C-alpha positions as a LaTeX table, in Angstrom:
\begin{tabular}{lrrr}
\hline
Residue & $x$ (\AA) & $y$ (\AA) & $z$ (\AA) \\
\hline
Unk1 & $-6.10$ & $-8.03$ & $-21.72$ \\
Unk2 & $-7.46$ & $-5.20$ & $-19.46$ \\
Unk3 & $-5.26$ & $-2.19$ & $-19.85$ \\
Unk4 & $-7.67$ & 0.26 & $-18.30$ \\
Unk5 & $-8.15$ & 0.36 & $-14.71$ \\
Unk6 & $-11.94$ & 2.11 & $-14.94$ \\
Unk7 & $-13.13$ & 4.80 & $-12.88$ \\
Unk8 & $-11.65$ & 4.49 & $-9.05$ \\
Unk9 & $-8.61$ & 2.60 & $-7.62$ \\
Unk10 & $-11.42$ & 0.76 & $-4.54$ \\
Unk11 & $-8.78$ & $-1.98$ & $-3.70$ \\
Unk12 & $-6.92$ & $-4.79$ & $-5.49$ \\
Unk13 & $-9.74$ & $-7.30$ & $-5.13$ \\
Unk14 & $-11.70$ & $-6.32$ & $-7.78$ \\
Unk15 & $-8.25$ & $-5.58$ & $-10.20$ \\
Unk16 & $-7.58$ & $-8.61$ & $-12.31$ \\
Unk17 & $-4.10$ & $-9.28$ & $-12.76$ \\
Unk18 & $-3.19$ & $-7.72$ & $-16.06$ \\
Unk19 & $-4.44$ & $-4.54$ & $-14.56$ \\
Unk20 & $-1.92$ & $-4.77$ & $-11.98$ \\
Unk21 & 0.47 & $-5.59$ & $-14.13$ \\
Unk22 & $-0.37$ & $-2.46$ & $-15.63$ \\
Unk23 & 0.31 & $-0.24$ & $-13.15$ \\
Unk24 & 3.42 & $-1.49$ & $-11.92$ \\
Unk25 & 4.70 & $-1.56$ & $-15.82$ \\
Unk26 & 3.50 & 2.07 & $-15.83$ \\
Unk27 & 5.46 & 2.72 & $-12.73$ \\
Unk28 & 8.22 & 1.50 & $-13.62$ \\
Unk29 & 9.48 & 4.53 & $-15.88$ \\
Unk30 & 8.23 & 6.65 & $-13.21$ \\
Unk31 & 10.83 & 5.92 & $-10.87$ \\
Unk32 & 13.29 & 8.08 & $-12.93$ \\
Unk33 & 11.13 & 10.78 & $-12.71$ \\
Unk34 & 12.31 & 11.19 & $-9.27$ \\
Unk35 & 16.06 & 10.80 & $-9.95$ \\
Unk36 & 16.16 & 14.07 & $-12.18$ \\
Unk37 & 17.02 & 16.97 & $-10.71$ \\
Unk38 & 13.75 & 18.48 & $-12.13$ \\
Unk39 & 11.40 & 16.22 & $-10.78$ \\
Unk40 & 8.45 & 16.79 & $-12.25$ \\
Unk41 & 6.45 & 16.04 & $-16.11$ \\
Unk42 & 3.45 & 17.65 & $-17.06$ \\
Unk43 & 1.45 & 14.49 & $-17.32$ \\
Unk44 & $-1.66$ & 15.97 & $-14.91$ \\
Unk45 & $-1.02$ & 19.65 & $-15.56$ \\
Unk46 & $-4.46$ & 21.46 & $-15.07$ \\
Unk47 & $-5.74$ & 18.65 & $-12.80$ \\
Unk48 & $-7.16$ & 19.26 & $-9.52$ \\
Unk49 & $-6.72$ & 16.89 & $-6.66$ \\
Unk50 & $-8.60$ & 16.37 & $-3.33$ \\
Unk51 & $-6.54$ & 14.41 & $-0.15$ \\
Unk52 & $-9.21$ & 14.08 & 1.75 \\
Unk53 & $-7.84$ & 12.14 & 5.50 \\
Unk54 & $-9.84$ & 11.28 & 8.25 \\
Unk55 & $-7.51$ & 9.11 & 9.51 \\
Unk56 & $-3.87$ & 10.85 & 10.84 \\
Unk57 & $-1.20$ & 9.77 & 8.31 \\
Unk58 & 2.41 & 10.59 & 7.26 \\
Unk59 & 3.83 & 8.39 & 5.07 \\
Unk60 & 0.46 & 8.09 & 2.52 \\
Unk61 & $-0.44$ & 11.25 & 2.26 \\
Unk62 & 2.65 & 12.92 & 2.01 \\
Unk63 & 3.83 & 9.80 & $-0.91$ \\
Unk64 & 0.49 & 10.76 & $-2.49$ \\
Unk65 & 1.48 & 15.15 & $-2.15$ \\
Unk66 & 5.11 & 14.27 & $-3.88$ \\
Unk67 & 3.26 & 11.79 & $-6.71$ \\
Unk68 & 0.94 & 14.91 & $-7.45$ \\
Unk69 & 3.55 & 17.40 & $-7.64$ \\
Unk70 & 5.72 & 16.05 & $-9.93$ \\
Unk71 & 2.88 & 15.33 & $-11.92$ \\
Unk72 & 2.07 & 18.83 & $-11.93$ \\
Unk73 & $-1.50$ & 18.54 & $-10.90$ \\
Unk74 & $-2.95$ & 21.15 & $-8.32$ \\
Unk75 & $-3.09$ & 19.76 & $-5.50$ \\
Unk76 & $-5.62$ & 20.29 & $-1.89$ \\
Unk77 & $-5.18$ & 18.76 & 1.55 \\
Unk78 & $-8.12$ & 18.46 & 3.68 \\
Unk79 & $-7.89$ & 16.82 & 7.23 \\
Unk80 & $-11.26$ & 15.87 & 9.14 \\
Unk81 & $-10.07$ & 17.50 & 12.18 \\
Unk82 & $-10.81$ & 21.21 & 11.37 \\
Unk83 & $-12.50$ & 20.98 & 8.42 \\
Unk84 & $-16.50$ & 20.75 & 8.44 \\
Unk85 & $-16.55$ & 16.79 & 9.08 \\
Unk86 & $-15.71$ & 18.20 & 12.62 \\
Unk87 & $-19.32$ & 20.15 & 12.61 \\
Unk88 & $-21.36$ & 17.27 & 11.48 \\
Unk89 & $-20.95$ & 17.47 & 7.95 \\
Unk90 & $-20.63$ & 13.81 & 6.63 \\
Unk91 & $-18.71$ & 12.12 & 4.08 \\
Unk92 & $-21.17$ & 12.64 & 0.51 \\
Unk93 & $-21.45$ & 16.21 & 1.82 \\
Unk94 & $-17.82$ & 17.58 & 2.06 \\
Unk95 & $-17.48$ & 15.32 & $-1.30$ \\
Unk96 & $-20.19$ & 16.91 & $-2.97$ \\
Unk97 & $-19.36$ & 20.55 & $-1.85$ \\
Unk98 & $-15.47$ & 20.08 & $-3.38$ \\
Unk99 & $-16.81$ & 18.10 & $-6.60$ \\
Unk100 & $-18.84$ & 21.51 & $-6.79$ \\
Unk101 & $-15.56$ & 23.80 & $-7.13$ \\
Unk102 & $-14.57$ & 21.34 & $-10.64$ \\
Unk103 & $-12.13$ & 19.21 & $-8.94$ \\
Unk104 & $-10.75$ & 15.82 & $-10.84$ \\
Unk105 & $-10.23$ & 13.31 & $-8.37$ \\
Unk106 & $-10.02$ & 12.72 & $-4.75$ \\
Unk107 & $-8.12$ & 10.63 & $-2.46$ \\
Unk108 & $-9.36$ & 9.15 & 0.54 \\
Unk109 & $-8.51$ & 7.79 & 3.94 \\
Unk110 & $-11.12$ & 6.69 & 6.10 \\
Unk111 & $-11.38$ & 4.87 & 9.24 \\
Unk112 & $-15.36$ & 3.08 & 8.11 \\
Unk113 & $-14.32$ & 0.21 & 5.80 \\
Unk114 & $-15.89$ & 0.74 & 1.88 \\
Unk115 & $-15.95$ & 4.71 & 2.72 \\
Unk116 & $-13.79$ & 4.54 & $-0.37$ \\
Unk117 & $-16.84$ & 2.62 & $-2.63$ \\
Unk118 & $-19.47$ & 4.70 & $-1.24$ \\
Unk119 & $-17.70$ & 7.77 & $-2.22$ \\
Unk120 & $-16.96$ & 6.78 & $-5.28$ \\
Unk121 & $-20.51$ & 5.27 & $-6.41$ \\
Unk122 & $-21.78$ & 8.91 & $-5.50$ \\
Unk123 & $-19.43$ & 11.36 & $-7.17$ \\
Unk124 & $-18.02$ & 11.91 & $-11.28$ \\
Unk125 & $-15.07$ & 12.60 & $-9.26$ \\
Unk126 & $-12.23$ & 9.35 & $-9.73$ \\
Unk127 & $-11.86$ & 8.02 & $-6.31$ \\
Unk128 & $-8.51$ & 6.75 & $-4.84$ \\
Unk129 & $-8.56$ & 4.78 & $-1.64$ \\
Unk130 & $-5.87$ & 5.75 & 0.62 \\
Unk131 & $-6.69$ & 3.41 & 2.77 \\
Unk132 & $-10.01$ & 2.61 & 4.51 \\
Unk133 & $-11.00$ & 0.78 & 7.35 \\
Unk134 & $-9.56$ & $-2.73$ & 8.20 \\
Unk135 & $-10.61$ & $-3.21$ & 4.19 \\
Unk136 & $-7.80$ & $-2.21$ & 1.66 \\
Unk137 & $-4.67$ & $-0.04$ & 1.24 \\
Unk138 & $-4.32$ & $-0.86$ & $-2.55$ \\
Unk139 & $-1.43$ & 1.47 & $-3.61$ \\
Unk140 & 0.73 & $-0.03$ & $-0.62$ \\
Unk141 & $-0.15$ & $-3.29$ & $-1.97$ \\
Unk142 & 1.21 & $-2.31$ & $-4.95$ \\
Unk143 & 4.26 & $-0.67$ & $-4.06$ \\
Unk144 & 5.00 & $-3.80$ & $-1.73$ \\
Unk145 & 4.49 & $-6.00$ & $-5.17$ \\
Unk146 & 6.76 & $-3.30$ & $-7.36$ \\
Unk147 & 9.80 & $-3.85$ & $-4.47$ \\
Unk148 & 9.61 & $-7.67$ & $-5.02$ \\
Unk149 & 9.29 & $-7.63$ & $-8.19$ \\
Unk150 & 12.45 & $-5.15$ & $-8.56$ \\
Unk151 & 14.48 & $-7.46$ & $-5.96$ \\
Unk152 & 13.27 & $-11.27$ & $-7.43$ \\
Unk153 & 12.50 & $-9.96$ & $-11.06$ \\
Unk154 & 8.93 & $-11.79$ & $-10.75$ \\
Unk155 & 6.11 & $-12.42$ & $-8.41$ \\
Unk156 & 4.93 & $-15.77$ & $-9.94$ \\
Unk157 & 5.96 & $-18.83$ & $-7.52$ \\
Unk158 & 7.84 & $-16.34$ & $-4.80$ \\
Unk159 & 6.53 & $-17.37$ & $-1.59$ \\
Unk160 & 5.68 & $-14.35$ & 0.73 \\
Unk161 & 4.71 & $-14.78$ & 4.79 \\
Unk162 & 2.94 & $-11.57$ & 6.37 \\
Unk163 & 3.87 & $-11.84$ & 9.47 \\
Unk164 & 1.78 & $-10.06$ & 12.74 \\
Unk165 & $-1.27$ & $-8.20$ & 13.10 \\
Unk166 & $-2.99$ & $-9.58$ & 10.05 \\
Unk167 & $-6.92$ & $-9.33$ & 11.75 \\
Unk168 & $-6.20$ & $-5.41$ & 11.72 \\
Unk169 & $-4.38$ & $-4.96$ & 9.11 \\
Unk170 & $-6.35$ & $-4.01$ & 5.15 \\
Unk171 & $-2.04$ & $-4.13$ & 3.65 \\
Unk172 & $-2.28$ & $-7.59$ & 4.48 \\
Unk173 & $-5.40$ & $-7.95$ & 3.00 \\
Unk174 & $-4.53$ & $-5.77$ & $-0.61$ \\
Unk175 & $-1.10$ & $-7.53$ & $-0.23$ \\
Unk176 & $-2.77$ & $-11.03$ & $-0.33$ \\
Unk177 & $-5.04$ & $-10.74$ & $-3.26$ \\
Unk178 & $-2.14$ & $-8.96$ & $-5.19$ \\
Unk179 & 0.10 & $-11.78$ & $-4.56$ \\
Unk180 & $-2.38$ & $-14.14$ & $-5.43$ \\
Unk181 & $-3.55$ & $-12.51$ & $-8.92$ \\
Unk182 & 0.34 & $-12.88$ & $-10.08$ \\
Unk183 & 0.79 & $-16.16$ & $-9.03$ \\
Unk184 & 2.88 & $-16.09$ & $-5.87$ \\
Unk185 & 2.02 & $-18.29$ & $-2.83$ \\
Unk186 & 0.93 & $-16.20$ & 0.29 \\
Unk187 & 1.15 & $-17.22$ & 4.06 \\
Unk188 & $-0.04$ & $-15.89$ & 6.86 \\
Unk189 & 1.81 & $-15.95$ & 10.56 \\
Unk190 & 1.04 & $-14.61$ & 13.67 \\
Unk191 & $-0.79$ & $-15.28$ & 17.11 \\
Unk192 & $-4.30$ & $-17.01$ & 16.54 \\
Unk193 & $-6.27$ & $-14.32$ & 17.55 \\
Unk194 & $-5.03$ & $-12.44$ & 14.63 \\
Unk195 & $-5.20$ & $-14.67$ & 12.07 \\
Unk196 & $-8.54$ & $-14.32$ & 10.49 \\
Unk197 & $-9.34$ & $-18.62$ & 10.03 \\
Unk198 & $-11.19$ & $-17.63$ & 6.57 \\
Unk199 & $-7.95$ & $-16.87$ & 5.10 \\
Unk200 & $-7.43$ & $-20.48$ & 4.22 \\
Unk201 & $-10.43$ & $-20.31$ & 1.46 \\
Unk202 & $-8.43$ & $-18.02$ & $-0.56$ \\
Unk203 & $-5.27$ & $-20.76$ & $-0.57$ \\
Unk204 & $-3.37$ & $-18.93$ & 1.83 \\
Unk205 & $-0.98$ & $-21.21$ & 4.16 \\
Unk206 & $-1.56$ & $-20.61$ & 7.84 \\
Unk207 & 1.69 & $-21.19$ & 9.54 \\
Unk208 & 1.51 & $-20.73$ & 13.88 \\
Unk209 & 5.36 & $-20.08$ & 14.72 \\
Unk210 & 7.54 & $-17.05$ & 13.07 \\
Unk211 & 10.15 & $-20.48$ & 12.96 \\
Unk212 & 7.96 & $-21.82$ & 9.94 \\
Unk213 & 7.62 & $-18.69$ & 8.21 \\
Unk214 & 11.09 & $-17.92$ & 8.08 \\
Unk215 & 12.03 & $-21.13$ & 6.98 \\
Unk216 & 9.41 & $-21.32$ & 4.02 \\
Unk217 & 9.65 & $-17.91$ & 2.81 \\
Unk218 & 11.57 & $-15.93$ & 0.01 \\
Unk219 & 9.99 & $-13.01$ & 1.62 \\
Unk220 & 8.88 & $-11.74$ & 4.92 \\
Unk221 & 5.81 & $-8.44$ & 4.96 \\
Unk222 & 6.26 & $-7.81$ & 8.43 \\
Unk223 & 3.17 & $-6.24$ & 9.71 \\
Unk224 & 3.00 & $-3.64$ & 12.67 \\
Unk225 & 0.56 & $-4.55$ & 16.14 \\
Unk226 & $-2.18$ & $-2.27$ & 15.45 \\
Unk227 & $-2.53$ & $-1.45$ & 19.20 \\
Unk228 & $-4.95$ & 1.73 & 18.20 \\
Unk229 & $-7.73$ & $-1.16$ & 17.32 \\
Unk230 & $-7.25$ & $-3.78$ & 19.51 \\
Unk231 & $-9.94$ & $-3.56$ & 21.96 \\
Unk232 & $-9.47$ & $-6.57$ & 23.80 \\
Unk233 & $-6.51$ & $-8.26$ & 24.93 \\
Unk234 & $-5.10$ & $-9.70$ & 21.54 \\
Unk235 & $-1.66$ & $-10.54$ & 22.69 \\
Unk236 & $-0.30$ & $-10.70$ & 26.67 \\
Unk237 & 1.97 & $-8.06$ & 26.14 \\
Unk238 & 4.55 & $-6.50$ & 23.90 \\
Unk239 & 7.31 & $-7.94$ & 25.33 \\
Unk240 & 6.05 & $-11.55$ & 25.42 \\
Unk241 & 4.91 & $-10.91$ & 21.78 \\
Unk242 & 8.40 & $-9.98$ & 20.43 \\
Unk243 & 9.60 & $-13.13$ & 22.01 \\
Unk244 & 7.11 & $-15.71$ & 20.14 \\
Unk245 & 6.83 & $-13.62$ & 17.11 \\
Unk246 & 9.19 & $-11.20$ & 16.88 \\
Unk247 & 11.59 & $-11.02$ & 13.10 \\
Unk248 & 14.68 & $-11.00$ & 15.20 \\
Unk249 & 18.26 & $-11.33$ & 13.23 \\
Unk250 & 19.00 & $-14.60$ & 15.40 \\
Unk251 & 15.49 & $-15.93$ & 14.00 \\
Unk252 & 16.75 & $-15.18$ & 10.72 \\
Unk253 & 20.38 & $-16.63$ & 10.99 \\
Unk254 & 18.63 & $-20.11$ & 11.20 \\
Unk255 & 16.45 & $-19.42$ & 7.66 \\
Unk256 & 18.05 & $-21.67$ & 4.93 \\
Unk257 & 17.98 & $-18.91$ & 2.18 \\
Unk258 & 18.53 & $-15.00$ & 2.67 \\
Unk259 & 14.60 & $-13.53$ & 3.49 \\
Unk260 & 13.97 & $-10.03$ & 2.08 \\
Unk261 & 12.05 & $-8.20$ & 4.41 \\
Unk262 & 9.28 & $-5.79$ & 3.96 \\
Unk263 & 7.54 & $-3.38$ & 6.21 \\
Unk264 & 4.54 & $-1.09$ & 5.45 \\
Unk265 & 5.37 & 1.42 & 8.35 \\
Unk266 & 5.16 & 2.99 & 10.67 \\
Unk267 & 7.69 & 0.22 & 12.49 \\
Unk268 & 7.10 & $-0.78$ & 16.06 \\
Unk269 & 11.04 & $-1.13$ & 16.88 \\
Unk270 & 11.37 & $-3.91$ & 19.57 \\
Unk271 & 7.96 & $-5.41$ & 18.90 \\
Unk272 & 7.26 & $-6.96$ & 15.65 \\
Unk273 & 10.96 & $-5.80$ & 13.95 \\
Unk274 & 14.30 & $-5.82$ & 15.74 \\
Unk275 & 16.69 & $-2.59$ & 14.45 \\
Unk276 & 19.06 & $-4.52$ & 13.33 \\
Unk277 & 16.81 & $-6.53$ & 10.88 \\
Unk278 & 14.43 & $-3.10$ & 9.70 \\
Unk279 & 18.00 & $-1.62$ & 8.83 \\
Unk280 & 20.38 & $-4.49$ & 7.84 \\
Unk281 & 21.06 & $-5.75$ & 4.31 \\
Unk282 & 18.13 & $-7.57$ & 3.35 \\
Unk283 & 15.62 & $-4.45$ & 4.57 \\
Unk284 & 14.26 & $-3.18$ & 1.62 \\
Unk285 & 12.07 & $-0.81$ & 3.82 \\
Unk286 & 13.61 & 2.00 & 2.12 \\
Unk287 & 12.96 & 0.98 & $-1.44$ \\
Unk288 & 9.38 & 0.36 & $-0.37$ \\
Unk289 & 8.84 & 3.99 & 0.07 \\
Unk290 & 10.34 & 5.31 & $-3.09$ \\
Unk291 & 8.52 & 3.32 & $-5.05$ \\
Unk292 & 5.22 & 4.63 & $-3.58$ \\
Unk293 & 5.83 & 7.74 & $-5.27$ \\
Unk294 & 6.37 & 5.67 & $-8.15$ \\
Unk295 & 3.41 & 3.41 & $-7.81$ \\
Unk296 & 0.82 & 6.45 & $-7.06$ \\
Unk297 & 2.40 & 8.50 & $-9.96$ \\
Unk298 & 1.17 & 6.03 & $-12.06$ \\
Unk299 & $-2.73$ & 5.15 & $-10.54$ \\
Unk300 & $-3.33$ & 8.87 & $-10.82$ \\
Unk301 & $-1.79$ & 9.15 & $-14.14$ \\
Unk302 & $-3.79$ & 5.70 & $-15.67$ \\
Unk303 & $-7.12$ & 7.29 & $-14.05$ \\
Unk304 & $-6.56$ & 10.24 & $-15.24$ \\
Unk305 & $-6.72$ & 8.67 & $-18.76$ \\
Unk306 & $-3.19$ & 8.72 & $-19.82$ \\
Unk307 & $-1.52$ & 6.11 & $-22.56$ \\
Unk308 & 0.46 & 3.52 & $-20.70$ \\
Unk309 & 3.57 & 4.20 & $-22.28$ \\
Unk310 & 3.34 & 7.46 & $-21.10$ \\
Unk311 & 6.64 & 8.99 & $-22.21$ \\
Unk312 & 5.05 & 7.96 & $-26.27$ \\
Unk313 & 3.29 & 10.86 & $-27.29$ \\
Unk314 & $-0.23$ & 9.08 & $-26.85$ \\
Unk315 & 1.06 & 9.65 & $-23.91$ \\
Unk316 & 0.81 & 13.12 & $-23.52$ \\
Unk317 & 4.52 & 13.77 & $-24.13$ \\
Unk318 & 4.83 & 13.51 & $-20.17$ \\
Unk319 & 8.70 & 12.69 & $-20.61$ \\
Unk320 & 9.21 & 15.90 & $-20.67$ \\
Unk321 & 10.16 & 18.16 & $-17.78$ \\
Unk322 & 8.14 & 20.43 & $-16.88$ \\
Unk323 & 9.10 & 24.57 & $-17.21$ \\
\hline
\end{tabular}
């Protein structure tokens, strides 16, 4: 059993599945972390941190800030708009450059798929992607795998559907080989031209009509219409796409069990995900984001070289909060 995860968190291809395992185990005890009213341990005090974006986000980088501060690292936030990546500076650069002021790790978003890899095969630095590309988002792959496994109390034999803009989309893509590595069946849905066909090598179920995914799933991912990358005309238009594919609560009246429904965010309300289905009972939307803070407490914690059981005292005696 593998209960290291190496240098760099790249994406969840390359993880095998104890490793995963791993991290959502160490997560787990995380999660109360969050419920104290001090909530922070001193499991990364005296680290230094890097979120490095090139790509505008809300919900990732500001999951990642709130997973570093109650860690107690230090943290820095650098965006490429205004920094020297604006002047021509490129990637290895601005990477080298921080790694020169002694930092420990840096997190990533970039819109080039494997920025993440070439970063990390070029710095001593561990390397976190944050997302990159149309590659992998592995820590929402992870946090999507720690809400069904808190709702079904497994992953092995659930059957999952991600539903929409799976062509564009790298959570579909950490989501699927997640789901596969713990032994859940994945299934794809959504209009042909973004489906990717290859898909099907992996043993993933291609199903054409939202109809069949709702009635074969224990789980629905939805996934938002990337509209930002589409640079041809991928579906007629919005409307007409919420009608064939939409996750509407009428579509779901007719499944034959009660779905759980995920979505990564941000939500295209109307399009892909009806209101009254992102915020009825089976939404566990919310829950997805808590347990981000949960899940990347416990990559940077695990790179960082703590125990597992981090509240042992092999474990740094991180149950502890901090003064």
């Amino acid at each position: 059993m593998t209960r290291t995860l190496g240098k760099d968190l790249l994406d969840l291809e390359s993880l095998t599945g104890d490793q995963i395992r791993l991290i959502l185990d160490t997560a787990e005890p995380f999660k109360e972390v969050s419920e104290r009213a001090i909530k922070k341990v001193p499991a990364l005090r005296g680290k230094t941190i890097v979120n490095l974006f090139f790509e505008p986000s809300t919900r990732t980088r500001i999951s990642f800030e709130f997973a570093e501060h109650r860690l107690s690292a230090d943290t820095v936030n650098v965006a490429a708009s205004g920094s020297s990546v604006s002047k021509g500076e490129t990637l290895v650069d601005t990477a080298r450059n921080l790694e020169a002021m002694r930092i420990d790790m840096v997190v990533i978003r970039h819109g080039a798929s494997g920025a993440a890899q070439f970063l990390g095969n070029r710095i001593r630095s561990n390397v976190i992607n944050a997302g990159d590309g149309m590659h992998e988002h592995p820590t929402q792959g992870l946090l999507d795998l720690l809400t069904l496994r808190d709702r079904f109390g497994r992953i092995e034999g659930l059957k999952v559907a991600l539903c929409g803009d799976v062509l564009h989309s790298r959570v579909a893509r950490s989501n699927i080989w997640g789901l596969l590595k713990l032994g859940a069946e994945v299934a794809v849905c959504g209009p042909a031209t973004l489906i990717p066909r290859e898909f099907a090598q992996l043993g993933v179920q291609i199903l054409p009509r939202i109809e069949d995914a709702i009635a074969w799933a224990d789980a629905l991912n939805v996934l938002r219409l990337q509209l930002e990358r589409m640079v041809a005309g991928f579906v007629p238009s919005l409307r007409e796409y919420n009608r064939v594919f939409g996750v509407t609560r009428r579509r779901l009246e007719r499944a034959p069990r009660d779905l759980v429904i995920l979505h990564p965010g941000p939500m295209n309300r109307g399009v892909e995900i009806d209101s009254d289905v992102a915020d009825g009972p089976y939404s566990v939307i919310l829950p997805q984001v808590t347990n981000g803070v949960a899940v990347r407490m416990a990559v940077l914690y695990l790179l960082a070289g703590g125990a597992p059981d981090w509240r042992s005292p092999a474990g740094g005696g991180a149950g502890k909060p901090d003064d």
